[in-house]
Tab-separated table of N, CA and C in Angstrom:
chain	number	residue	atom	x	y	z
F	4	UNK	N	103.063	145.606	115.089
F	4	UNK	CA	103.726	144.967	116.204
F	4	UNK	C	104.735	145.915	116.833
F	5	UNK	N	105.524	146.269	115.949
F	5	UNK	CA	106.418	147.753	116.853
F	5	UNK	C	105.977	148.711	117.215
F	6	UNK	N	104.825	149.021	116.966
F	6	UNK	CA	104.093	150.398	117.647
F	6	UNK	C	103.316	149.446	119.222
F	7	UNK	N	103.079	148.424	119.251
F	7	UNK	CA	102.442	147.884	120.100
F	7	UNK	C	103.692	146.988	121.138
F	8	UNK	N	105.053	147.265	120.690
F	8	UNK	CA	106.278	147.065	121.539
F	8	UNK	C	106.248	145.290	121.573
F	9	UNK	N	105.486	144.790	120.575
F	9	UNK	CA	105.610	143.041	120.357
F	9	UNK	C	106.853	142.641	120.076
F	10	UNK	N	106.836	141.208	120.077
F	10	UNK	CA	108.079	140.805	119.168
F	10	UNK	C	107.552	138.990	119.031
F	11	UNK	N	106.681	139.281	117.809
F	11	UNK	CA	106.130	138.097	117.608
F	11	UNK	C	106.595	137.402	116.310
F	12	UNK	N	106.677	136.164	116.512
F	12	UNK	CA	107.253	135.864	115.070
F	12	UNK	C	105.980	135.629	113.779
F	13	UNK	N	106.260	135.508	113.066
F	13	UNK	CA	105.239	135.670	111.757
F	13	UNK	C	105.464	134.250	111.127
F	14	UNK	N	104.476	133.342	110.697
F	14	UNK	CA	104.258	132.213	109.732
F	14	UNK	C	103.216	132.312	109.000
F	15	UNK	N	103.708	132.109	108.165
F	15	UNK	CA	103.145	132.082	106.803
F	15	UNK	C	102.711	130.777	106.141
F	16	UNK	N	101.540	130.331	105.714
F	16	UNK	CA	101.738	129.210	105.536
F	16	UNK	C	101.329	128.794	103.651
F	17	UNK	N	102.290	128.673	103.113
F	17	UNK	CA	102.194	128.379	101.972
F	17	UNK	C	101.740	126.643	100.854
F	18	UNK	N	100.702	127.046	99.738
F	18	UNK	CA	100.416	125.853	99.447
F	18	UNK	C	101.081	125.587	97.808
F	19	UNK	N	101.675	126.117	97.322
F	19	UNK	CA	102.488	126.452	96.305
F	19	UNK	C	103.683	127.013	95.819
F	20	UNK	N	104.591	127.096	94.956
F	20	UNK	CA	105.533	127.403	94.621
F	20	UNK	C	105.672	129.085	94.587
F	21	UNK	N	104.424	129.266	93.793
F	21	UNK	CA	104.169	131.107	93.497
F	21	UNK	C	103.793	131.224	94.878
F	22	UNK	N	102.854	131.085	95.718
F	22	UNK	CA	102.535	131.417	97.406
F	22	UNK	C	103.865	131.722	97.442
F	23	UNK	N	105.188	130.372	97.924
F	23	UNK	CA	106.144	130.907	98.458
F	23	UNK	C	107.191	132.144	97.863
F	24	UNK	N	107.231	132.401	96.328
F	24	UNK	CA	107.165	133.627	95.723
F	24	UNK	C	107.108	135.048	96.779
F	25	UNK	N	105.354	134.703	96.078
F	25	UNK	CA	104.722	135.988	97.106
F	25	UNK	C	105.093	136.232	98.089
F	26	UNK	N	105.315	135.552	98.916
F	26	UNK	CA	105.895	135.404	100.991
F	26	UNK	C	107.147	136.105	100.861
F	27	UNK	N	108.191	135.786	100.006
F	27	UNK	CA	109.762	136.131	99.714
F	27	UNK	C	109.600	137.568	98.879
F	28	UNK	N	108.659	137.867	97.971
F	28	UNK	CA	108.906	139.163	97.497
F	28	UNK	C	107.954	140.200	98.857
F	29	UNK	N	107.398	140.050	99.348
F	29	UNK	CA	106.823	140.315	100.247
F	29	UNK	C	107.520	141.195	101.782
F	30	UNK	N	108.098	139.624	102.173
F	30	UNK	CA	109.027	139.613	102.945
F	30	UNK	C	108.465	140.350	104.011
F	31	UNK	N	109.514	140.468	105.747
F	31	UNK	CA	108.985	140.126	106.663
F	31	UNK	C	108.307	138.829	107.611
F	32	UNK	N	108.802	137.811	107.116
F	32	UNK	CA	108.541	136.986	107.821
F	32	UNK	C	109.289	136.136	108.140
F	33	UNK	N	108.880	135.380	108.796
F	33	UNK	CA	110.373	134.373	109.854
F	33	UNK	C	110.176	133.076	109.689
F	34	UNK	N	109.110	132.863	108.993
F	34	UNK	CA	108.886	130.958	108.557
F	34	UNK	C	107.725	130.845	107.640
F	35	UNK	N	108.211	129.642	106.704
F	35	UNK	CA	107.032	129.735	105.518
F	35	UNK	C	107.027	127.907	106.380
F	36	UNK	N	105.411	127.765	106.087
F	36	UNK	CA	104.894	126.683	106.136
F	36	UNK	C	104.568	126.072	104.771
F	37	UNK	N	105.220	124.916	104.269
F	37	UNK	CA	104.885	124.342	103.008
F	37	UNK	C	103.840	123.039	103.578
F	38	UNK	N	102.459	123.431	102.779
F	38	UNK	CA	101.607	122.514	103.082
F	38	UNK	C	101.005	121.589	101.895
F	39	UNK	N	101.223	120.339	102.187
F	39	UNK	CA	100.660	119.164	101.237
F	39	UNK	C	101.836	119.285	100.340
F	40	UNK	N	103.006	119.836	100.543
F	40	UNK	CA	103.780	119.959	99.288
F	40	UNK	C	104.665	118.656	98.695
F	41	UNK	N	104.590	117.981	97.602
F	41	UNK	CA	105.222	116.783	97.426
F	41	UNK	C	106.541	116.926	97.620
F	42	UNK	N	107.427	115.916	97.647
F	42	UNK	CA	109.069	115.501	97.959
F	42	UNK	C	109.538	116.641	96.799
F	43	UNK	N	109.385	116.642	95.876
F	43	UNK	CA	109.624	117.681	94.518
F	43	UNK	C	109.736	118.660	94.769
F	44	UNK	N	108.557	118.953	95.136
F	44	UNK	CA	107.751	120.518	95.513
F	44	UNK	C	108.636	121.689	96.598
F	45	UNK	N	108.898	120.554	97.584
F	45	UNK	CA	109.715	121.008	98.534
F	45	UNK	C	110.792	121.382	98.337
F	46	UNK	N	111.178	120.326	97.455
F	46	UNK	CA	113.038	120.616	97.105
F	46	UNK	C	112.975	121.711	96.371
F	47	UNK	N	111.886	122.166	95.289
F	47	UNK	CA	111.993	123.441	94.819
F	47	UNK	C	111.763	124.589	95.812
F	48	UNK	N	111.065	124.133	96.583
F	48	UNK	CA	110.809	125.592	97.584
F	48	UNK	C	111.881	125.589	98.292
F	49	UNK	N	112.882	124.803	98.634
F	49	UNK	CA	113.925	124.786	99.490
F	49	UNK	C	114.926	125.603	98.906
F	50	UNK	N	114.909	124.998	97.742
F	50	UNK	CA	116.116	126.007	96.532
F	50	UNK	C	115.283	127.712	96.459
F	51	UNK	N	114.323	127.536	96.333
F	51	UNK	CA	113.667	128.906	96.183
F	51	UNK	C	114.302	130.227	97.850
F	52	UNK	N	113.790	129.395	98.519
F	52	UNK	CA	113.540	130.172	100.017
F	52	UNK	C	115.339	130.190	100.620
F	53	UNK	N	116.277	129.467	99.665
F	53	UNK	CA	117.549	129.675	100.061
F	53	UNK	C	118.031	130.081	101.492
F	54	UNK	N	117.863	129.720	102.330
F	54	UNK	CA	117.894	129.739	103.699
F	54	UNK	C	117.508	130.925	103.933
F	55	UNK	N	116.632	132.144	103.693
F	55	UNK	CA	116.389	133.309	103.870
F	55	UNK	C	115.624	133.113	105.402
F	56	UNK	N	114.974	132.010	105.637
F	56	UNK	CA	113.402	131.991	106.204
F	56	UNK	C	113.794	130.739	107.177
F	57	UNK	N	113.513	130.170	108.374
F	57	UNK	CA	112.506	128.893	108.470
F	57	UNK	C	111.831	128.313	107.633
F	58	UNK	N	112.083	127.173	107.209
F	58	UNK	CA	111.043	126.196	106.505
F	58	UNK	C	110.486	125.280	107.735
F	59	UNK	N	108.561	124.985	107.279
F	59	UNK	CA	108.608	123.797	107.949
F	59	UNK	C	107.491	123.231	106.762
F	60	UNK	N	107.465	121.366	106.940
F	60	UNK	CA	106.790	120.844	106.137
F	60	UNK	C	105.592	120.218	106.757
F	61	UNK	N	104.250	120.146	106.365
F	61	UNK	CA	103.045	119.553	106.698
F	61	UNK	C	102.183	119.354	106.062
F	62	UNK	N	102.027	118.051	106.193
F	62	UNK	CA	100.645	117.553	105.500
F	62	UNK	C	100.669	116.579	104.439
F	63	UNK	N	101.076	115.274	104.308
F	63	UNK	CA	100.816	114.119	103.449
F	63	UNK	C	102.922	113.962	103.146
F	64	UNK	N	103.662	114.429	104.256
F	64	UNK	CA	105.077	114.063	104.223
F	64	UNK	C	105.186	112.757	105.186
F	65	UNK	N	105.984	112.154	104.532
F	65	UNK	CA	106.962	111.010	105.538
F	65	UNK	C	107.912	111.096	105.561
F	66	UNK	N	108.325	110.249	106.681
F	66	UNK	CA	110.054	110.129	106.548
F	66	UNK	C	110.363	109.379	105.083
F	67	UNK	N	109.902	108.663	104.631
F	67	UNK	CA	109.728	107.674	103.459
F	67	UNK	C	110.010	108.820	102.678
């Protein structure tokens, strides 16, 4: 993207705890997508991803 003078943002979309791991040791990116992840799941990835990133959640969440 910098040789091509972009400035695009990057999502990632993660279906697990280790995924979001990988994404964070990785790094470079500007939002992890947690998908199908339960109420649990999330709160661990939330503690994990420590505001480093954008979070967003999708797929079998409610407001409930």
């Amino acid at each position: 993207m910098k040789e091509k003078n972009k400035n695009l943002k990057v999502e990632i979309e993660a279906r697990s705890l280790s995924d979001v791991q990988r994404i964070l040791d990785f790094g470079g990116v500007d939002r992890i997508m947690l998908d199908n992840f339960t109420p649990a799941l999330t709160k661990q990835a939330v503690e994990l991803i420590a505001g480093k990133v954008e979070i967003e959640s999708s797929g079998n969440i409610t407001i409930e």
